[in-house]
Coordinates of C-alpha atoms and ligand atoms in Angstrom, one line a residue:
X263 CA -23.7 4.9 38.2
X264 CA -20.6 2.5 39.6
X265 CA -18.8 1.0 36.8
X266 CA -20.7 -2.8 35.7
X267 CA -17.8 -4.5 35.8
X268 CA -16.3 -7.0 39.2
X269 CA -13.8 -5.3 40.9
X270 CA -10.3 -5.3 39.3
X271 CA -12.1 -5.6 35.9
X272 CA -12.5 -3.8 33.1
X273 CA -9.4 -1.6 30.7
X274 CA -7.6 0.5 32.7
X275 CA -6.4 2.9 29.1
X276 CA -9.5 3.6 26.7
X277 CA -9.3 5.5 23.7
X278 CA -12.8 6.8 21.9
X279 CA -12.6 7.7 18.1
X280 CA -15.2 7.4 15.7
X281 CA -12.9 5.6 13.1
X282 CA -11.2 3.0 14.5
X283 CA -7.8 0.8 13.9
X284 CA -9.9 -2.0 12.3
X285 CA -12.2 -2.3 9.6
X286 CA -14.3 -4.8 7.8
X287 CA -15.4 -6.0 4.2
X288 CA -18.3 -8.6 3.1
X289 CA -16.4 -11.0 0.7
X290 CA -18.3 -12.5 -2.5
X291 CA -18.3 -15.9 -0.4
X292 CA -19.9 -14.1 3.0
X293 CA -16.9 -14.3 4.6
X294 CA -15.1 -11.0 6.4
X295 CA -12.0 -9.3 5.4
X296 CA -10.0 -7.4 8.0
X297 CA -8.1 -4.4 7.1
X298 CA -5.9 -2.5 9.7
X299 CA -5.6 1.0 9.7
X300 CA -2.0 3.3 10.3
X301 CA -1.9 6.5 11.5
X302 CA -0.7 8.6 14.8
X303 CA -3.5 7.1 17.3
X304 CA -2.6 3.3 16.0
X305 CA 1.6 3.5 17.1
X306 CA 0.3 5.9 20.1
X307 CA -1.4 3.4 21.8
X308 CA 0.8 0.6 21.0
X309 CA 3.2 2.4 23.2
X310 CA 1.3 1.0 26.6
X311 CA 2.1 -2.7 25.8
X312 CA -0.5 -5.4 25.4
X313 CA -0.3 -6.4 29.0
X314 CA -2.4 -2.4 29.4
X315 CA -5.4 -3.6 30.0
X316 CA -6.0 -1.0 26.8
X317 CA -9.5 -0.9 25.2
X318 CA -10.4 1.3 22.2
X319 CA -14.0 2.2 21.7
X320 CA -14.9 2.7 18.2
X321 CA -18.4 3.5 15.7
X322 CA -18.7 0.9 13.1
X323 CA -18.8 3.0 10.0
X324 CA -19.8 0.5 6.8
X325 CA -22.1 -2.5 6.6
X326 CA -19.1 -4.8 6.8
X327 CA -18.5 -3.3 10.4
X328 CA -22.0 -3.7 11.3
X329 CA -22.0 -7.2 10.2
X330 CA -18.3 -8.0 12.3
X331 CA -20.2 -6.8 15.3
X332 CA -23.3 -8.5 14.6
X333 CA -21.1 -12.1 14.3
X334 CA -19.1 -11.1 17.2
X335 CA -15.8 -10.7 15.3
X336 CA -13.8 -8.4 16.8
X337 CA -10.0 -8.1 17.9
X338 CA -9.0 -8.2 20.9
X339 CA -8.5 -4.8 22.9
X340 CA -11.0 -3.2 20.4
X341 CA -14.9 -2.7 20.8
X342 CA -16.9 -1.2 17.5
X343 CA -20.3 0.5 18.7
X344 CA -23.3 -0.9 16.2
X345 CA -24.9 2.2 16.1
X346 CA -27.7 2.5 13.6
X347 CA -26.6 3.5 10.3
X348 CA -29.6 6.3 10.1
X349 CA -28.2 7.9 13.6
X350 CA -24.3 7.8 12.4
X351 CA -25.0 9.8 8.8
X352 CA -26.6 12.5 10.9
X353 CA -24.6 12.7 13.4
X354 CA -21.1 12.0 11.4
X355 CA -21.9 13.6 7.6
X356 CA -24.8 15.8 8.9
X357 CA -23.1 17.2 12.2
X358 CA -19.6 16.4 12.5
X359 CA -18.6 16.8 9.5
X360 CA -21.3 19.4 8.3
X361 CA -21.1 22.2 10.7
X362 CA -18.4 21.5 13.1
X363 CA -15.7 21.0 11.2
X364 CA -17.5 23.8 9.0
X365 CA -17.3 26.0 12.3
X366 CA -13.7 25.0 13.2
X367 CA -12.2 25.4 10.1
X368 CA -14.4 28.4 9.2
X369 CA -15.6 27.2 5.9
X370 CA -19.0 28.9 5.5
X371 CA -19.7 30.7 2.4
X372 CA -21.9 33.1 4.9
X373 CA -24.4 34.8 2.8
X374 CA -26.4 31.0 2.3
X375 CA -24.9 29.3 5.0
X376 CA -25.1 28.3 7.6
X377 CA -29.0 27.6 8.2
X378 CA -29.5 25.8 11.8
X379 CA -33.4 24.6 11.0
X380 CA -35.7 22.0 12.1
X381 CA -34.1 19.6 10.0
X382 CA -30.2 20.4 11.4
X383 CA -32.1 20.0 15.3
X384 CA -33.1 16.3 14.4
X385 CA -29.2 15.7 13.3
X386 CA -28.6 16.9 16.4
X387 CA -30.4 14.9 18.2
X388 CA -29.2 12.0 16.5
X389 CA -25.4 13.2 17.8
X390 CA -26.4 13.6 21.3
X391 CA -27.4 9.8 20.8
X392 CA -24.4 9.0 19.2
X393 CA -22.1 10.6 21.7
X394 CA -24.1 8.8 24.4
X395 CA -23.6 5.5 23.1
X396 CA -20.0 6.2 23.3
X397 CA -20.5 7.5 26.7
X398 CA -22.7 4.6 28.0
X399 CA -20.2 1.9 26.3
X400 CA -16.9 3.8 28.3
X401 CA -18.9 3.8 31.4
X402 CA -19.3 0.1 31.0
X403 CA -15.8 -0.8 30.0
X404 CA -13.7 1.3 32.3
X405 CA -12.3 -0.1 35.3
X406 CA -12.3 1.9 38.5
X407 CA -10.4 4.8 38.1
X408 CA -9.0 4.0 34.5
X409 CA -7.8 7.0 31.9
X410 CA -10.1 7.7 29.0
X411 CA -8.8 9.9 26.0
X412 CA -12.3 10.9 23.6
X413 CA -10.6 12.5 20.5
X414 CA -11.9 14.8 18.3
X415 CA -15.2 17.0 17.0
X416 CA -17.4 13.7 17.0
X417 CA -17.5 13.1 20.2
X418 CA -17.8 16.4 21.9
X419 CA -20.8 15.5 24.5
X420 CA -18.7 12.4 25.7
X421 CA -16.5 14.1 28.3
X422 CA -19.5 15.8 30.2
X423 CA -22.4 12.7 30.0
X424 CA -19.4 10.3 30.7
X425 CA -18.6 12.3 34.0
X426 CA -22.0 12.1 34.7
X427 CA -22.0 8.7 34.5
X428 CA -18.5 7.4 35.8
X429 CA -17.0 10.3 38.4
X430 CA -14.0 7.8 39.1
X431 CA -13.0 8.1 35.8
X432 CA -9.7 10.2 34.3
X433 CA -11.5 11.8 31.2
X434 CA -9.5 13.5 28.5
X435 CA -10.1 14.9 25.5
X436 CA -7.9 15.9 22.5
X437 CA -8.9 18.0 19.2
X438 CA -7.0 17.4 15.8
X439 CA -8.7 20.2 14.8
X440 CA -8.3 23.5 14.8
X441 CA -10.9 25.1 17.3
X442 CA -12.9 28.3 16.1
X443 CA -12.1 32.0 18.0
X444 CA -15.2 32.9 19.5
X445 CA -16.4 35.4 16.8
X446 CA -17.3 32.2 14.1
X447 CA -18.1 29.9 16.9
X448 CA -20.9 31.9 18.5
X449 CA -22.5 31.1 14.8
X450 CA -23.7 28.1 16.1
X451 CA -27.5 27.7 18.5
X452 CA -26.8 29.4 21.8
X453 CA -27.6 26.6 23.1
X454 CA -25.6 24.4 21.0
X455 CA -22.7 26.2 21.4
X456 CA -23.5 26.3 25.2
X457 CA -23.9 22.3 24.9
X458 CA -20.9 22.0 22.9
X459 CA -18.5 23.4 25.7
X460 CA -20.1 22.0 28.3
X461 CA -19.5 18.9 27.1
X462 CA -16.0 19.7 26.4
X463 CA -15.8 20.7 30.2
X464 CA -16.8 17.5 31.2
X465 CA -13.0 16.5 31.0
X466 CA -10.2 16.8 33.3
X467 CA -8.2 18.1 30.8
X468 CA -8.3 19.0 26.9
X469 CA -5.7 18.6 24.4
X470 CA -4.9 21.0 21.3
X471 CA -2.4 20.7 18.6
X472 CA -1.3 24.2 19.1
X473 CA -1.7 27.1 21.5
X474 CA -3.5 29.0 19.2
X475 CA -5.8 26.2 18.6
X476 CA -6.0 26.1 23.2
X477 CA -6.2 29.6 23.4
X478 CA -9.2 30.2 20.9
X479 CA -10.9 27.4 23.0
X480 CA -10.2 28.8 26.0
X481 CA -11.8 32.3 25.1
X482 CA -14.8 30.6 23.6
X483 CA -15.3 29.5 27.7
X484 CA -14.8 32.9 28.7
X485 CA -17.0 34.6 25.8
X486 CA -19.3 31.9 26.1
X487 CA -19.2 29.8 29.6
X488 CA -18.0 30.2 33.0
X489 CA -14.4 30.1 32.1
X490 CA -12.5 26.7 31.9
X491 CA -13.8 25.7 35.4
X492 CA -11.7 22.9 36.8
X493 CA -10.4 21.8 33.3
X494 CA -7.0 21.7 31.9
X495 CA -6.0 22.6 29.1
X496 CA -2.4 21.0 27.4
X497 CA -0.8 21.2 24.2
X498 CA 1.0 18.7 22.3
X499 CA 2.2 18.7 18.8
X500 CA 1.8 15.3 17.4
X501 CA 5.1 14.9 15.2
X502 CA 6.0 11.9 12.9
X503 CA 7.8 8.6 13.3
X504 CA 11.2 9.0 11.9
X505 CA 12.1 5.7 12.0
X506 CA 9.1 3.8 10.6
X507 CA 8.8 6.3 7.3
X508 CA 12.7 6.7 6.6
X509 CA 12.3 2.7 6.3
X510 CA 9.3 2.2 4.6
X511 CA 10.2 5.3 2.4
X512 CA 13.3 2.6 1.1
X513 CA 11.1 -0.7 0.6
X514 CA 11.1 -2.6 -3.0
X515 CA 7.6 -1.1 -3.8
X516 CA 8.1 2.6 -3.0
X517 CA 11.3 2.3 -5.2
X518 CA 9.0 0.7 -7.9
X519 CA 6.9 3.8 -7.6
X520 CA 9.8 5.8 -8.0
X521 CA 10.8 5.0 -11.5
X522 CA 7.5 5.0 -12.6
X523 CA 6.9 8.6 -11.1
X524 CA 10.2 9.7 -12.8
X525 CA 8.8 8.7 -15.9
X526 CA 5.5 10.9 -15.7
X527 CA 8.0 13.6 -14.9
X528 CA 10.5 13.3 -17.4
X529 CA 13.6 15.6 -18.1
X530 CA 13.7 18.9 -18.7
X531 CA 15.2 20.4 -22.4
X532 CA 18.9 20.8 -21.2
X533 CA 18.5 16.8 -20.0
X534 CA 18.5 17.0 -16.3
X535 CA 15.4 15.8 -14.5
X536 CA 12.8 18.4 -14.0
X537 CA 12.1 20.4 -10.3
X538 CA 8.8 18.7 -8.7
X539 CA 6.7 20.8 -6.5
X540 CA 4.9 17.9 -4.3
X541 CA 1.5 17.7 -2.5
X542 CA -0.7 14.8 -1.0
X543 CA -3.8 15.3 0.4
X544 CA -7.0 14.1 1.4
X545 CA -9.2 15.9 -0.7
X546 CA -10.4 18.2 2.0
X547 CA -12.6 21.3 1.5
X548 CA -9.5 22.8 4.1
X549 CA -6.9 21.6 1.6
X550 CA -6.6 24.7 -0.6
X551 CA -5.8 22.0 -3.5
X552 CA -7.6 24.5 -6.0
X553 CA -5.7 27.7 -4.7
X554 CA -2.4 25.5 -5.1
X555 CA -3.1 24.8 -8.7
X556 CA -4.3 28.5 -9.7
X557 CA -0.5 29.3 -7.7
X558 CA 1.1 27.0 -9.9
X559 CA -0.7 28.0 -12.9
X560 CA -0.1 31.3 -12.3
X561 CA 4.3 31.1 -11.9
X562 CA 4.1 29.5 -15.2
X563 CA 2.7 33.0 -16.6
X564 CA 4.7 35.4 -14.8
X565 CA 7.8 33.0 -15.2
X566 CA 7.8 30.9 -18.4
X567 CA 11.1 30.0 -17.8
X568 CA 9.9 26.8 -15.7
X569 CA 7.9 25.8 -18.7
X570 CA 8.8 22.2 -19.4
X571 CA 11.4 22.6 -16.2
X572 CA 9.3 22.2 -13.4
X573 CA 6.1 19.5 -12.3
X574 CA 3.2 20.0 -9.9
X575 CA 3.0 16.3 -8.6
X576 CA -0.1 16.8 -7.1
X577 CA -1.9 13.8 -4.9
X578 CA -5.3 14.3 -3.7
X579 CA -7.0 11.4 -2.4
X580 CA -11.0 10.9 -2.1
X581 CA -12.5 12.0 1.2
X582 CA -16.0 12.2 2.6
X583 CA -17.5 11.3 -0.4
X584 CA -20.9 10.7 0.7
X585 CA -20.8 14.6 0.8
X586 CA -22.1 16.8 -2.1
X587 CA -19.5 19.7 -1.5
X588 CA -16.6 17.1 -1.3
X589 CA -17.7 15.6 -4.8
X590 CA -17.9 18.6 -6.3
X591 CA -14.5 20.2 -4.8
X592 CA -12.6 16.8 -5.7
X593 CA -14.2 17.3 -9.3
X594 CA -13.1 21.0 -9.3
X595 CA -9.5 19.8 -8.4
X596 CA -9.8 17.7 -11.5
X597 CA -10.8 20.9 -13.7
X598 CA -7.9 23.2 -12.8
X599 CA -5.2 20.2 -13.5
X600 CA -6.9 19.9 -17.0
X601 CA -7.2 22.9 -17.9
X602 CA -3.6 23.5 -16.7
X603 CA -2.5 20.9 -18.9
X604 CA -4.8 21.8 -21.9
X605 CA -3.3 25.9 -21.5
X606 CA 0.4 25.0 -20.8
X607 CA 1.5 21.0 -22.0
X608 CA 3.7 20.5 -24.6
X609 CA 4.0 16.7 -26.5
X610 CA 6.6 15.8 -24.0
X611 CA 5.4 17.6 -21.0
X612 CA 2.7 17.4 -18.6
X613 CA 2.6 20.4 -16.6
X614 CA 0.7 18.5 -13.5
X615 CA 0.7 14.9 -12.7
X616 CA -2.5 14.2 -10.4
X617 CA -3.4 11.2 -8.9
X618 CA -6.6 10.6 -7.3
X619 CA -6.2 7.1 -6.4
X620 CA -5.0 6.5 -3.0
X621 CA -1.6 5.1 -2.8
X622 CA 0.6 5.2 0.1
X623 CA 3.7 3.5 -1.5
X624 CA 3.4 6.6 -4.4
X625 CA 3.3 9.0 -1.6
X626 CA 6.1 8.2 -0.3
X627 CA 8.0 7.9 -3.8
X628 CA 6.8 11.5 -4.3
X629 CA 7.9 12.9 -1.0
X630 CA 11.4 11.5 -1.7
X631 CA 11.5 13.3 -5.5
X632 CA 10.4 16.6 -3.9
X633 CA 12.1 19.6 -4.5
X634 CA 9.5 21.9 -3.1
X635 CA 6.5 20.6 -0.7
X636 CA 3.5 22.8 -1.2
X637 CA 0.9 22.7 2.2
X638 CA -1.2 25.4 1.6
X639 CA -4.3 25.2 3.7
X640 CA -7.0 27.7 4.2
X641 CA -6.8 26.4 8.1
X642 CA -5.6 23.1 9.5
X643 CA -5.0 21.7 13.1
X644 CA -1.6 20.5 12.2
X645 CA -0.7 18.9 8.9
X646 CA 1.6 16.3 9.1
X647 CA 2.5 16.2 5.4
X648 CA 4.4 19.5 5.8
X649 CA 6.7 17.2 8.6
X650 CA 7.0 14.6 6.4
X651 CA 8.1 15.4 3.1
X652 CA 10.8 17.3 4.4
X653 CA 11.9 14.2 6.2
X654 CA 11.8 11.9 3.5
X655 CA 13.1 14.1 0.1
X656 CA 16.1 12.5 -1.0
X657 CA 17.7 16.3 -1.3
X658 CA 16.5 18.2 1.2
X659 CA 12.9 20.2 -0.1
X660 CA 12.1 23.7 0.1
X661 CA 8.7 23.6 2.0
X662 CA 6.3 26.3 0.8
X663 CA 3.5 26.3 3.9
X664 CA 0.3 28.4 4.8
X665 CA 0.4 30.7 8.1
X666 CA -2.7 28.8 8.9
X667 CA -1.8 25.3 9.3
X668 CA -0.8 24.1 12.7
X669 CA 2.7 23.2 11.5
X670 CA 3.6 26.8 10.8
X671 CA 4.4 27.4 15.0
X672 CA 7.1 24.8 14.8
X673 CA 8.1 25.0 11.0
X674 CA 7.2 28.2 10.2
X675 CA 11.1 30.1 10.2
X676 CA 12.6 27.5 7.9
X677 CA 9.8 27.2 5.5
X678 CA 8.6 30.0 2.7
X679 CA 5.3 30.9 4.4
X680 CA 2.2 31.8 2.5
X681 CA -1.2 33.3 3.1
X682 CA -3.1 30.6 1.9
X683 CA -5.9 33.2 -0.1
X684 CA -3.2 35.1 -1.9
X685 CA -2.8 33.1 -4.7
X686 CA -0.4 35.9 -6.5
X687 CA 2.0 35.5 -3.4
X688 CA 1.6 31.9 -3.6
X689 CA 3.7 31.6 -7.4
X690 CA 5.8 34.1 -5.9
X691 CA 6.5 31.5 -3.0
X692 CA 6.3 28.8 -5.6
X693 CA 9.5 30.3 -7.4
X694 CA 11.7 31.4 -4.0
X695 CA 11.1 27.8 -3.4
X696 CA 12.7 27.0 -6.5
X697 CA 15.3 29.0 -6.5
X698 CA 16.5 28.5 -3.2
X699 CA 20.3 27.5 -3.3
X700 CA 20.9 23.8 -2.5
X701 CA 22.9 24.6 0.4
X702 CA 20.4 26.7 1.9
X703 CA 17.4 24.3 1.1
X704 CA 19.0 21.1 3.1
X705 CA 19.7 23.3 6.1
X706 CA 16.6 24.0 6.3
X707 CA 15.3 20.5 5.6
X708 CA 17.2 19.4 8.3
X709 CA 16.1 21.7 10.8
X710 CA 12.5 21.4 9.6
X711 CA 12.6 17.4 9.9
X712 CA 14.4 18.0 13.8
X713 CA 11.2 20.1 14.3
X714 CA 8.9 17.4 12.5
X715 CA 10.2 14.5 14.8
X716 CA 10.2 16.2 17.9
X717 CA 7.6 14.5 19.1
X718 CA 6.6 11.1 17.8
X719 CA 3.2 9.4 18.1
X720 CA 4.3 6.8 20.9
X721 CA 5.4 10.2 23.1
X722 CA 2.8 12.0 22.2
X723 CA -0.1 10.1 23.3
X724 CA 2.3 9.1 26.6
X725 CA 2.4 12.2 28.0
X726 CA -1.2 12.9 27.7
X727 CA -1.7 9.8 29.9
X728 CA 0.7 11.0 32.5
X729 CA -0.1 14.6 32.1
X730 CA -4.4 13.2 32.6
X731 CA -3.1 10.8 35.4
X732 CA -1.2 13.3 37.3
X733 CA -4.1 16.0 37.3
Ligands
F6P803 O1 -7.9 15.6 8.9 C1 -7.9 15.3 10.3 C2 -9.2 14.8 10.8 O2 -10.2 15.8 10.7 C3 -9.1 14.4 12.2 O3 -9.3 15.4 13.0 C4 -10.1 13.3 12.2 O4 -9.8 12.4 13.2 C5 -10.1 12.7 10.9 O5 -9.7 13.7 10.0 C6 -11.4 12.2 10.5 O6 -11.4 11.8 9.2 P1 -12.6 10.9 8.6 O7 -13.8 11.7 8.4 O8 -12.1 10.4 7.3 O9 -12.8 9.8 9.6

């Protein structure tokens, strides 16, 4: 099918997500509220201009949404897909984030799950409509020969019915996942997983945060499909914007956030402030936030010397909350903190400061008080928090990080690295980190934050353009 639109119409740079930059609330008077989001994709794409003929192609995820669609709000260079709300749970809570994020961060708990019945192919089937209406709405909206990105997990089937549909059309794709070797991912339907890469395959060329991430891809093709085929495979390491988080890191509110923090914190015995050990999360079942706390709980035992020396500032922000397994992790999180805090606080001391209510002034405070960043994941396509706090700590941190996170290929020889089960090694990291001599720690806190802004968003998401264009 030609594209629908005249000749010398239509964007000429799409982007596909699921979430998009925008999004909507119903007001008490019936009137809608815009909020913008931030993140890597947002300052990627602003790096084309406005004169880009850019379009981004994105589900509407809450009744607000729905109803800005419906009235035809909208801004400009951005198109939300009204997709039924029935057909998004499946395909977004039941399949997305149910069984392949499952698969690609290898979360099963294998002796009950996973159980791919009648009930997980009608989710599916609800994806494969999903991903077509993201397909079908590209198709529309592309302009001969224009460059489409699809990003992510959600929207695996785009690539292959959207070359169907448009063959004109550059078609990337680009994982902020990590991808499963082909041992966990042949778990999945042959014929799913079959479906799964041929969708993939669809694209000129896939992007992955890391090689490993590429290469376990790669020999899922070979284990599992003809081999790559004419598709390309790139890697880029999305880093952080230096610029933009060293200045908002210093704004009136973030310094607001500061004192109060310090005041949770308080000072140790001989006076001086206490150490922080710092993490912000989503609460993510890949976040490890439990294992960090059972670390921390456990360097108190075998060192009591930190007792009433040392803080776990520990942020871990609601996610996916229409989930059962997320509500009950986030309330597990909650547990371990309080029981920490019964076992170990003193009248003058609380031995973790948690925060559950997202706050990204706070974050920032706490990334600038951190002595030690703990980023322990059980697996993680990248994790930018381990780039950032190292950035922003006003004296250089220590950064304590897991061999599975994506970070660890370009942070992993300045940082104290962990394996993110052994919880033992963990406290043991947990005091190196602590110890560390000053000099030492800003070194490496410089060298990690060269690492961490190697590659800013706006560069990032460039050279996947050119590197799609020149294919
Ligand atoms: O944590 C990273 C990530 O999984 C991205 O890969 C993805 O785009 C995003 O989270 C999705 O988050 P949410 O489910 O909140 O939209």
């Amino acid at each position: 099918m030609a594209s629908t639109q005249a000749a010398g119409q239509g964007a000429r740079v799409l982007v596909a997500s699921n979430r998009g930059p925008v999004s909507y609330d119903v007001r008490e008077d019936g009137s809608l509220h815009a909020r913008r989001g931030g993140g890597g994709l947002v300052s990627g794409l602003s790096a084309i201009g406005s004169d880009a003929d850019a379009l981004w192609v994105c589900s509407a995820l809450s009744d607000g949404d729905r109803e800005a669609v419906r009235r035809g709000v909208g801004e400009s260079g951005v198109r939300m897909l009204d997709i039924a709300a029935d057909v998004h749970a499946d395909a977004y809570n039941g399949i997305a984030n149910s069984v392949l994020w499952f698969v690609h961060h290898m979360l099963y708990q294998t002796p009950l799950e996973p159980v791919f019945d009648a009930e997980f192919r009608r989710q599916w089937a609800s994806y494969e409509a999903y991903n077509r209406a993201f397909a079908e709405a590209l198709a529309h909206e592309a302009a001969d020969g224009a460059s489409v990105v699809v990003q992510d997990y959600h929207l695996t089937l785009v690539p292959g019915m959207l070359r169907d549909l448009r063959p004109d059309l550059r078609i990337g794709h680009f994982s902020h996942t990590p991808w499963a070797p082909p041992e966990y991912f042949r778990m999945l339907p042959d014929d799913i997983a079959a479906q799964v890469l041929r969708g993939m395959l669809g694209a000129d060329r896939l992007g992955f945060l890391t090689r490993r991430w590429a290469d376990a891809f790669t020999a899922c093709c070979e284990a599992f499909a003809d081999g790559l085929g004419n598709t390309r495979i790139g890697v880029h390491g999305l880093g952080v914007d230096a610029d933009f988080l060293r200045t908002r890191a210093h704004e009136a509110d973030v310094e607001e956030r500061i004192a109060g923090l310090r005041d949770e914190i308080g000072t140790a015995p001989d006076g001086t402030p206490r150490r922080t050990i710092v993490r912000v999360d989503r609460t993510e079942l890949s976040k490890n936030i439990v294992r960090g706390l059972l670390a921390y709980r456990q360097l108190l035992a075998d060192h009591p010397e930190w007792r009433e020396r040392v803080v776990h500032v520990a942020f871990a922000y609601p996610s996916r909350q229409d989930l059962a397994v997320y509500r009950e992790y986030t309330a597990e999180v909650q547990r371990v903190a309080d029981e920490i805090n019964s076992a170990f606080g003193t009248p003058g001391w609380t031995p973790v400061v948690l925060h559950v209510k997202d706050d990204f002034a706070r974050s920032l405070a706490a990334y600038r008080l951190a002595d030690v960043a703990l980023v322990n994941p059980i697996r993680d396509g990248m994790n930018l928090v381990a780039k950032e706090i190292p950035l922003l700590s006003d004296g250089g941190c220590a950064l304590v990080l897991s061999r599975e996170a994506g970070a660890y290929e370009e942070l992993g020889e300045d940082a104290v690295v962990v394996n993110p089960y052994d919880v033992v090694g963990t406290a043991g990291a947990l005091h190196e980190a602590l110890t560390m001599p000053v000099g030492e720690r800003a070194e490496r806190a410089k060298r990690l934050s060269a690492a961490a802004t190697a590659l800013p968003p706006t560069r990032w998401f460039l050279d996947q353009l050119n590197a799609l264009r020149d294919g």
